[in-house]
Amino acid sequence: MLYLDHAATGPVRPEVRAAMLPFLGDRYGNPSSHHTVGEDAAAALDDARRRVAAVVGMRPGDVVFTSGATEANNLAIKGVAVASLLRLGRPGHIVTSAIEHESVLASVDFLERVHGVAATRLDVDGDGLVSPDVLADALREDTVLVSLGYANNEIGTVQDAAALAAVTAAARIPLHLDAVQAAGWLPLAGTGADALSIAGHKIGAPQGIGVLAIRGRVPLEPLLHGGGQERDRRSGTENVAGAVGLAVALELAEAERSVAAERVSALRDDVTARVMTLVPEARLTGHPSRRLPGTASFTFAGVSGEAVLLELERRGVVSSSGSACAAGSDEPSHVLLALGVAPEVAQTSVRFSFGHHAAVDPARLADAVAESVAAVRSR
Ligand code: PLP
């Protein structure tokens, strides 16, 4: 089987599993306990925090371990908005874009509904880019946060983070980047962002661990109240094994990043060119060059994307129609609609996403895609 759905999740790396195993065995301490077993766990957690901070270019104290990126995005958005509401006594305004992950869009919806926060969802261009000028125009005197995806999970478009950060910095408004898909492919340090979300399971750590790295100067109200762990920003006994695994995975992903990005980009371009040649009316979605090395997403006019996926799986290729989070939903992708893709074309989408170690024969994959689309078209 050829697994080409790494944007959804991927296997735990052996190095990560090995680093985690002691914490699932006899190093089981609670980092808050005041005895040697607890202190051992606390030291491991501190070490993981330092290692994550080094990769993202922030301070160890800026790293908040969470249950994943959904929680990290919720914490960044609701935490900053509620802190500002409490401080200033008014709801404020948030800027995001129309193509964000559901965990961002739903958090913003919640703040609008429950706290009366105002929100602007920026339009993107036909390739999925947010214009820094459009962002600048959207900022208001009461804007408390800008939250944007560094790279999009469905189409792979990579934003110009530096240009966007220059706009938010000039206005002194914190910038949160959902860096889930960027991790392992793009630099996480030096983006100019004040907060970054990362999910362990997209980079070779297990599901159920993530990070919100947020600079200490950004006021943040917790979502989870309790024992005051994570410097009172996320209560609950920490997932020590998960944090250790995430730190190892992030370091490995960073060490391999430039070599993997170059190799996998070439593979992606080869597959893309072959698919465009072999499949009539195939269209690549997202930006032609500012895109994640591992993501190639297409529309194939006149077919159901889901039907093509079944044909592909019969040929040993596992991929997805876009976002795993929208799986089971018959709605066309909000990302593709925001690019201006017609709803009936958006339903034809198929995304291939490669990992760092992708071993793919581009000709065989393109043949499988062409056969699968032809099989669905001939019905
Ligand atoms: N943000 C992006 C861009 C994602 O791709 C995902 C996962 O698909 C998430 C956030 C949420 O991550 P998780 O489901 O691990 O909480």
GROMACS .gro file of C-alpha atoms and ligand atoms in nm:
model
  395
    1MET     CA    1   0.000   0.000   0.000
    2LEU     CA    2   0.120   0.348  -0.085
    3TYR     CA    3   0.011   0.586   0.193
    4LEU     CA    4  -0.015   0.939   0.050
    5ASP     CA    5  -0.217   1.109   0.321
    6HIS     CA    6   0.056   1.252   0.543
    7ALA     CA    7  -0.128   1.584   0.571
    8ALA     CA    8  -0.392   1.391   0.769
    9THR     CA    9  -0.150   1.197   0.988
   10GLY     CA   10   0.153   0.972   0.962
   11PRO     CA   11   0.334   0.691   1.141
   12VAL     CA   12   0.521   0.743   1.467
   13ARG     CA   13   0.891   0.748   1.391
   14PRO     CA   14   1.096   0.467   1.551
   15GLU     CA   15   1.329   0.721   1.715
   16VAL     CA   16   1.027   0.892   1.866
   17ARG     CA   17   0.878   0.567   1.994
   18ALA     CA   18   1.214   0.474   2.150
   19ALA     CA   19   1.241   0.812   2.324
   20MET     CA   20   0.885   0.782   2.458
   21LEU     CA   21   0.896   0.422   2.581
   22PRO     CA   22   1.065   0.487   2.919
   23PHE     CA   23   0.783   0.730   3.004
   24LEU     CA   24   0.526   0.462   2.927
   25GLY     CA   25   0.727   0.226   3.150
   26ASP     CA   26   0.911   0.291   3.473
   27ARG     CA   27   0.957   0.669   3.433
   28TYR     CA   28   0.587   0.726   3.499
   29GLY     CA   29   0.608   1.022   3.737
   30ASN     CA   30   0.374   1.318   3.760
   31PRO     CA   31   0.582   1.630   3.695
   32SER     CA   32   0.402   1.813   3.978
   33SER     CA   33   0.498   1.555   4.244
   34HIS     CA   34   0.764   1.659   4.496
   35HIS     CA   35   0.964   1.339   4.501
   36THR     CA   36   1.234   1.193   4.283
   37VAL     CA   37   0.990   1.004   4.058
   38GLY     CA   38   0.803   1.329   3.990
   39GLU     CA   39   1.122   1.530   3.955
   40ASP     CA   40   1.247   1.289   3.691
   41ALA     CA   41   0.929   1.348   3.487
   42ALA     CA   42   0.953   1.725   3.540
   43ALA     CA   43   1.313   1.723   3.417
   44ALA     CA   44   1.211   1.530   3.103
   45LEU     CA   45   0.928   1.773   3.040
   46ASP     CA   46   1.161   2.073   3.085
   47ASP     CA   47   1.407   1.919   2.844
   48ALA     CA   48   1.131   1.864   2.584
   49ARG     CA   49   1.018   2.223   2.631
   50ARG     CA   50   1.371   2.355   2.576
   51ARG     CA   51   1.412   2.148   2.261
   52VAL     CA   52   1.081   2.263   2.112
   53ALA     CA   53   1.163   2.625   2.200
   54ALA     CA   54   1.499   2.599   2.022
   55VAL     CA   55   1.332   2.481   1.698
   56VAL     CA   56   1.060   2.749   1.702
   57GLY     CA   57   1.294   3.027   1.812
   58MET     CA   58   1.110   3.113   2.132
   59ARG     CA   59   1.181   3.077   2.504
   60PRO     CA   60   1.113   2.751   2.687
   61GLY     CA   61   0.853   2.933   2.896
   62ASP     CA   62   0.665   3.023   2.578
   63VAL     CA   63   0.595   2.656   2.499
   64VAL     CA   64   0.257   2.523   2.614
   65PHE     CA   65   0.201   2.151   2.555
   66THR     CA   66  -0.156   2.074   2.451
   67SER     CA   67  -0.357   1.773   2.336
   68GLY     CA   68  -0.301   1.868   1.972
   69ALA     CA   69  -0.332   2.153   1.730
   70THR     CA   70  -0.707   2.184   1.763
   71GLU     CA   71  -0.654   2.270   2.127
   72ALA     CA   72  -0.354   2.492   2.044
   73ASN     CA   73  -0.563   2.690   1.795
   74ASN     CA   74  -0.855   2.716   2.038
   75LEU     CA   75  -0.619   2.831   2.313
   76ALA     CA   76  -0.448   3.092   2.097
   77ILE     CA   77  -0.769   3.241   1.964
   78LYS     CA   78  -1.003   3.218   2.262
   79GLY     CA   79  -0.721   3.271   2.513
   80VAL     CA   80  -0.598   3.595   2.358
   81ALA     CA   81  -0.949   3.728   2.289
   82VAL     CA   82  -1.078   3.655   2.639
   83ALA     CA   83  -0.763   3.796   2.803
   84SER     CA   84  -0.811   4.115   2.606
   85LEU     CA   85  -1.182   4.130   2.691
   86LEU     CA   86  -1.099   4.098   3.061
   87ARG     CA   87  -0.824   4.358   3.042
   88LEU     CA   88  -0.999   4.619   2.830
   89GLY     CA   89  -1.360   4.546   2.918
   90ARG     CA   90  -1.471   4.520   2.553
   91PRO     CA   91  -1.490   4.229   2.310
   92GLY     CA   92  -1.240   4.343   2.044
   93HIS     CA   93  -1.189   4.226   1.685
   94ILE     CA   94  -1.013   3.923   1.533
   95VAL     CA   95  -0.883   3.878   1.181
   96THR     CA   96  -0.851   3.539   1.015
   97SER     CA   97  -0.896   3.411   0.660
   98ALA     CA   98  -1.166   3.221   0.474
   99ILE     CA   99  -0.943   2.915   0.417
  100GLU     CA  100  -0.844   2.829   0.774
  101HIS     CA  101  -0.873   2.494   0.944
  102GLU     CA  102  -1.207   2.425   1.114
  103SER     CA  103  -1.046   2.458   1.458
  104VAL     CA  104  -0.961   2.822   1.378
  105LEU     CA  105  -1.288   2.912   1.207
  106ALA     CA  106  -1.503   2.747   1.474
  107SER     CA  107  -1.310   2.919   1.755
  108VAL     CA  108  -1.370   3.255   1.590
  109ASP     CA  109  -1.740   3.169   1.539
  110PHE     CA  110  -1.764   3.084   1.909
  111LEU     CA  111  -1.614   3.419   2.014
  112GLU     CA  112  -1.859   3.602   1.790
  113ARG     CA  113  -2.159   3.408   1.925
  114VAL     CA  114  -2.073   3.398   2.292
  115HIS     CA  115  -1.856   3.700   2.362
  116GLY     CA  116  -1.966   3.949   2.096
  117VAL     CA  117  -1.617   3.960   1.940
  118ALA     CA  118  -1.612   4.109   1.589
  119ALA     CA  119  -1.441   3.904   1.319
  120THR     CA  120  -1.307   3.960   0.970
  121ARG     CA  121  -1.245   3.655   0.750
  122LEU     CA  122  -1.010   3.774   0.478
  123ASP     CA  123  -1.070   3.668   0.122
  124VAL     CA  124  -0.779   3.497  -0.052
  125ASP     CA  125  -0.680   3.511  -0.417
  126GLY     CA  126  -0.739   3.225  -0.662
  127ASP     CA  127  -0.417   3.054  -0.543
  128GLY     CA  128  -0.504   3.081  -0.174
  129LEU     CA  129  -0.275   3.369  -0.080
  130VAL     CA  130  -0.366   3.632   0.178
  131SER     CA  131  -0.252   3.974   0.056
  132PRO     CA  132  -0.054   4.176   0.313
  133ASP     CA  133  -0.233   4.489   0.184
  134VAL     CA  134  -0.573   4.330   0.236
  135LEU     CA  135  -0.461   4.234   0.587
  136ALA     CA  136  -0.342   4.588   0.660
  137ASP     CA  137  -0.677   4.729   0.547
  138ALA     CA  138  -0.868   4.490   0.773
  139LEU     CA  139  -0.688   4.589   1.094
  140ARG     CA  140  -0.884   4.810   1.334
  141GLU     CA  141  -0.804   5.007   1.642
  142ASP     CA  142  -0.967   4.727   1.848
  143THR     CA  143  -0.805   4.428   1.667
  144VAL     CA  144  -0.663   4.194   1.931
  145LEU     CA  145  -0.531   3.906   1.719
  146VAL     CA  146  -0.458   3.799   1.363
  147SER     CA  147  -0.473   3.420   1.315
  148LEU     CA  148  -0.367   3.274   0.981
  149GLY     CA  149  -0.247   2.939   0.850
  150TYR     CA  150   0.122   2.934   0.759
  151ALA     CA  151   0.048   2.664   0.497
  152ASN     CA  152  -0.292   2.533   0.399
  153ASN     CA  153  -0.380   2.172   0.475
  154GLU     CA  154  -0.596   2.116   0.167
  155ILE     CA  155  -0.414   2.294  -0.115
  156GLY     CA  156  -0.066   2.340   0.031
  157THR     CA  157  -0.039   2.712  -0.042
  158VAL     CA  158   0.230   2.875   0.174
  159GLN     CA  159   0.165   3.229   0.293
  160ASP     CA  160   0.430   3.501   0.287
  161ALA     CA  161   0.466   3.489   0.665
  162ALA     CA  162   0.735   3.758   0.680
  163ALA     CA  163   0.524   4.009   0.485
  164LEU     CA  164   0.215   3.934   0.695
  165ALA     CA  165   0.417   3.958   1.018
  166ALA     CA  166   0.556   4.294   0.908
  167VAL     CA  167   0.199   4.424   0.882
  168THR     CA  168   0.093   4.296   1.224
  169ALA     CA  169   0.416   4.411   1.390
  170ALA     CA  170   0.374   4.763   1.253
  171ALA     CA  171   0.024   4.770   1.404
  172ARG     CA  172   0.144   4.604   1.730
  173ILE     CA  173  -0.111   4.328   1.698
  174PRO     CA  174  -0.012   3.969   1.784
  175LEU     CA  175   0.010   3.726   1.492
  176HIS     CA  176  -0.079   3.360   1.544
  177LEU     CA  177   0.025   3.117   1.271
  178ASP     CA  178  -0.129   2.771   1.248
  179ALA     CA  179   0.198   2.600   1.156
  180VAL     CA  180   0.063   2.243   1.162
  181GLN     CA  181   0.130   2.172   0.795
  182ALA     CA  182   0.439   2.391   0.777
  183ALA     CA  183   0.625   2.199   1.049
  184GLY     CA  184   0.897   1.987   0.894
  185TRP     CA  185   0.881   2.169   0.561
  186LEU     CA  186   0.928   2.540   0.640
  187PRO     CA  187   1.136   2.727   0.898
  188LEU     CA  188   0.941   2.779   1.220
  189ALA     CA  189   1.192   3.018   1.379
  190GLY     CA  190   1.215   3.373   1.250
  191THR     CA  191   0.868   3.392   1.097
  192GLY     CA  192   0.789   3.703   1.301
  193ALA     CA  193   0.483   3.532   1.449
  194ASP     CA  194   0.401   3.578   1.817
  195ALA     CA  195   0.232   3.238   1.842
  196LEU     CA  196   0.256   2.907   1.654
  197SER     CA  197   0.044   2.591   1.667
  198ILE     CA  198   0.201   2.250   1.599
  199ALA     CA  199   0.053   1.898   1.597
  200GLY     CA  200   0.278   1.606   1.691
  201HIS     CA  201   0.113   1.352   1.463
  202LYS     CA  202   0.192   1.542   1.143
  203ILE     CA  203   0.567   1.516   1.209
  204GLY     CA  204   0.619   1.164   1.339
  205ALA     CA  205   0.500   1.192   1.700
  206PRO     CA  206   0.174   1.032   1.814
  207GLN     CA  207  -0.174   1.176   1.796
  208GLY     CA  208  -0.286   1.357   2.110
  209ILE     CA  209   0.010   1.591   2.165
  210GLY     CA  210   0.061   1.940   2.030
  211VAL     CA  211   0.212   2.275   2.113
  212LEU     CA  212   0.106   2.632   2.132
  213ALA     CA  213   0.425   2.838   2.139
  214ILE     CA  214   0.325   3.189   2.240
  215ARG     CA  215   0.550   3.474   2.341
  216GLY     CA  216   0.521   3.565   2.706
  217ARG     CA  217   0.427   3.924   2.628
  218VAL     CA  218   0.097   3.814   2.470
  219PRO     CA  219  -0.171   3.801   2.741
  220LEU     CA  220  -0.342   3.462   2.741
  221GLU     CA  221  -0.636   3.336   2.944
  222PRO     CA  222  -0.645   2.956   2.988
  223LEU     CA  223  -0.920   2.737   2.847
  224LEU     CA  224  -0.859   2.458   3.100
  225HIS     CA  225  -0.864   2.557   3.466
  226GLY     CA  226  -0.732   2.343   3.746
  227GLY     CA  227  -0.391   2.270   3.893
  228GLY     CA  228  -0.213   2.552   3.710
  229GLN     CA  229   0.025   2.338   3.503
  230GLU     CA  230   0.204   2.487   3.202
  231ARG     CA  231   0.250   2.817   3.389
  232ASP     CA  232  -0.122   2.838   3.448
  233ARG     CA  233  -0.199   2.839   3.077
  234ARG     CA  234  -0.314   2.476   3.048
  235SER     CA  235  -0.413   2.285   3.358
  236GLY     CA  236  -0.403   1.908   3.367
  237THR     CA  237  -0.130   1.653   3.433
  238GLU     CA  238   0.106   1.679   3.142
  239ASN     CA  239   0.145   1.415   2.870
  240VAL     CA  240   0.514   1.364   2.945
  241ALA     CA  241   0.568   1.080   2.697
  242GLY     CA  242   0.390   1.279   2.427
  243ALA     CA  243   0.591   1.594   2.497
  244VAL     CA  244   0.918   1.398   2.483
  245GLY     CA  245   0.806   1.237   2.157
  246LEU     CA  246   0.702   1.566   2.002
  247ALA     CA  247   1.035   1.728   2.091
  248VAL     CA  248   1.231   1.443   1.929
  249ALA     CA  249   1.007   1.443   1.622
  250LEU     CA  250   1.036   1.819   1.578
  251GLU     CA  251   1.414   1.811   1.608
  252LEU     CA  252   1.438   1.529   1.353
  253ALA     CA  253   1.197   1.704   1.117
  254GLU     CA  254   1.398   2.024   1.144
  255ALA     CA  255   1.731   1.848   1.089
  256GLU     CA  256   1.601   1.678   0.773
  257ARG     CA  257   1.395   1.972   0.654
  258SER     CA  258   1.595   2.125   0.372
  259VAL     CA  259   1.709   1.797   0.216
  260ALA     CA  260   1.358   1.649   0.241
  261ALA     CA  261   1.196   1.965   0.104
  262GLU     CA  262   1.420   1.964  -0.201
  263ARG     CA  263   1.379   1.594  -0.274
  264VAL     CA  264   1.004   1.578  -0.212
  265SER     CA  265   0.933   1.900  -0.407
  266ALA     CA  266   1.099   1.743  -0.710
  267LEU     CA  267   0.893   1.427  -0.663
  268ARG     CA  268   0.573   1.631  -0.624
  269ASP     CA  269   0.649   1.828  -0.941
  270ASP     CA  270   0.720   1.512  -1.134
  271VAL     CA  271   0.392   1.352  -1.021
  272THR     CA  272   0.203   1.675  -1.092
  273ALA     CA  273   0.340   1.710  -1.444
  274ARG     CA  274   0.256   1.348  -1.524
  275VAL     CA  275  -0.097   1.372  -1.385
  276MET     CA  276  -0.163   1.693  -1.579
  277THR     CA  277  -0.044   1.523  -1.898
  278LEU     CA  278  -0.224   1.192  -1.850
  279VAL     CA  279  -0.557   1.308  -1.710
  280PRO     CA  280  -0.776   1.529  -1.928
  281GLU     CA  281  -0.911   1.833  -1.744
  282ALA     CA  282  -0.692   1.786  -1.439
  283ARG     CA  283  -0.625   2.108  -1.246
  284LEU     CA  284  -0.373   2.164  -0.970
  285THR     CA  285  -0.530   2.366  -0.688
  286GLY     CA  286  -0.336   2.616  -0.479
  287HIS     CA  287  -0.036   2.826  -0.569
  288PRO     CA  288   0.180   2.687  -0.851
  289SER     CA  289   0.510   2.750  -0.670
  290ARG     CA  290   0.447   2.883  -0.317
  291ARG     CA  291   0.332   2.543  -0.196
  292LEU     CA  292   0.426   2.276   0.054
  293PRO     CA  293   0.682   2.030  -0.084
  294GLY     CA  294   0.464   1.734   0.010
  295THR     CA  295   0.122   1.842  -0.114
  296ALA     CA  296  -0.036   1.809  -0.458
  297SER     CA  297  -0.410   1.862  -0.477
  298PHE     CA  298  -0.613   1.831  -0.795
  299THR     CA  299  -0.963   1.865  -0.929
  300PHE     CA  300  -1.072   1.625  -1.206
  301ALA     CA  301  -1.376   1.767  -1.383
  302GLY     CA  302  -1.684   1.548  -1.392
  303VAL     CA  303  -1.596   1.286  -1.127
  304SER     CA  304  -1.672   1.247  -0.759
  305GLY     CA  305  -1.345   1.284  -0.567
  306GLU     CA  306  -1.467   1.017  -0.323
  307ALA     CA  307  -1.524   0.771  -0.611
  308VAL     CA  308  -1.170   0.837  -0.741
  309LEU     CA  309  -1.033   0.768  -0.392
  310LEU     CA  310  -1.202   0.427  -0.389
  311GLU     CA  311  -1.058   0.343  -0.731
  312LEU     CA  312  -0.714   0.457  -0.614
  313GLU     CA  313  -0.736   0.242  -0.305
  314ARG     CA  314  -0.822  -0.060  -0.522
  315ARG     CA  315  -0.491   0.014  -0.695
  316GLY     CA  316  -0.305   0.032  -0.364
  317VAL     CA  317  -0.293   0.411  -0.325
  318VAL     CA  318  -0.437   0.573  -0.013
  319SER     CA  319  -0.506   0.945  -0.039
  320SER     CA  320  -0.781   1.188   0.054
  321SER     CA  321  -1.028   1.432  -0.089
  322GLY     CA  322  -0.886   1.722   0.110
  323SER     CA  323  -0.934   1.765   0.479
  324ALA     CA  324  -0.969   1.458   0.702
  325CYS     CA  325  -1.155   1.682   0.945
  326ALA     CA  326  -1.432   1.732   0.691
  327ALA     CA  327  -1.442   1.359   0.616
  328GLY     CA  328  -1.793   1.224   0.601
  329SER     CA  329  -1.924   1.564   0.510
  330ASP     CA  330  -2.081   1.602   0.166
  331GLU     CA  331  -2.025   1.975   0.170
  332PRO     CA  332  -1.774   2.102  -0.085
  333SER     CA  333  -1.451   2.223   0.072
  334HIS     CA  334  -1.472   2.578   0.209
  335VAL     CA  335  -1.111   2.623   0.101
  336LEU     CA  336  -1.177   2.546  -0.265
  337LEU     CA  337  -1.494   2.757  -0.265
  338ALA     CA  338  -1.292   3.050  -0.126
  339LEU     CA  339  -1.050   3.016  -0.419
  340GLY     CA  340  -1.345   3.061  -0.654
  341VAL     CA  341  -1.374   2.694  -0.752
  342ALA     CA  342  -1.734   2.607  -0.848
  343PRO     CA  343  -1.909   2.378  -0.595
  344GLU     CA  344  -1.951   2.095  -0.849
  345VAL     CA  345  -1.577   2.112  -0.931
  346ALA     CA  346  -1.479   2.132  -0.562
  347GLN     CA  347  -1.648   1.790  -0.516
  348THR     CA  348  -1.394   1.639  -0.756
  349SER     CA  349  -1.091   1.714  -0.543
  350VAL     CA  350  -0.818   1.461  -0.458
  351ARG     CA  351  -0.513   1.544  -0.244
  352PHE     CA  352  -0.185   1.353  -0.235
  353SER     CA  353   0.042   1.436   0.058
  354PHE     CA  354   0.389   1.289   0.095
  355GLY     CA  355   0.604   1.245   0.404
  356HIS     CA  356   0.975   1.323   0.441
  357HIS     CA  357   1.068   0.970   0.341
  358ALA     CA  358   0.829   0.928   0.049
  359ALA     CA  359   0.933   0.644  -0.180
  360VAL     CA  360   0.704   0.682  -0.479
  361ASP     CA  361   0.740   0.584  -0.842
  362PRO     CA  362   0.594   0.894  -1.013
  363ALA     CA  363   0.506   0.710  -1.335
  364ARG     CA  364   0.319   0.431  -1.153
  365LEU     CA  365   0.135   0.678  -0.932
  366ALA     CA  366   0.032   0.895  -1.227
  367ASP     CA  367  -0.086   0.583  -1.413
  368ALA     CA  368  -0.295   0.480  -1.114
  369VAL     CA  369  -0.449   0.827  -1.099
  370ALA     CA  370  -0.524   0.830  -1.472
  371GLU     CA  371  -0.679   0.481  -1.458
  372SER     CA  372  -0.887   0.570  -1.153
  373VAL     CA  373  -1.025   0.892  -1.301
  374ALA     CA  374  -1.096   0.715  -1.632
  375ALA     CA  375  -1.275   0.432  -1.449
  376VAL     CA  376  -1.504   0.678  -1.271
  377ARG     CA  377  -1.561   0.883  -1.587
  378SER     CA  378  -1.659   0.575  -1.787
  379ARG     CA  379  -1.944   0.481  -1.548
  380PLP     N1  380  -0.459   2.296   1.168
  380PLP     C1  381  -0.429   2.237   1.052
  380PLP     C2  382  -0.377   2.321   0.939
  380PLP     C3  383  -0.444   2.099   1.036
  380PLP     O1  384  -0.414   2.041   0.918
  380PLP     C4  385  -0.493   2.023   1.145
  380PLP     C5  386  -0.516   1.877   1.132
  380PLP     O2  387  -0.557   1.828   1.031
  380PLP     C6  388  -0.522   2.090   1.265
  380PLP     C7  389  -0.504   2.225   1.273
  380PLP     C8  390  -0.577   2.016   1.385
  380PLP     O3  391  -0.490   1.922   1.434
  380PLP     P1  392  -0.540   1.808   1.532
  380PLP     O4  393  -0.654   1.739   1.461
  380PLP     O5  394  -0.423   1.726   1.552
  380PLP     O6  395  -0.588   1.871   1.656
   0.00000   0.00000   0.00000
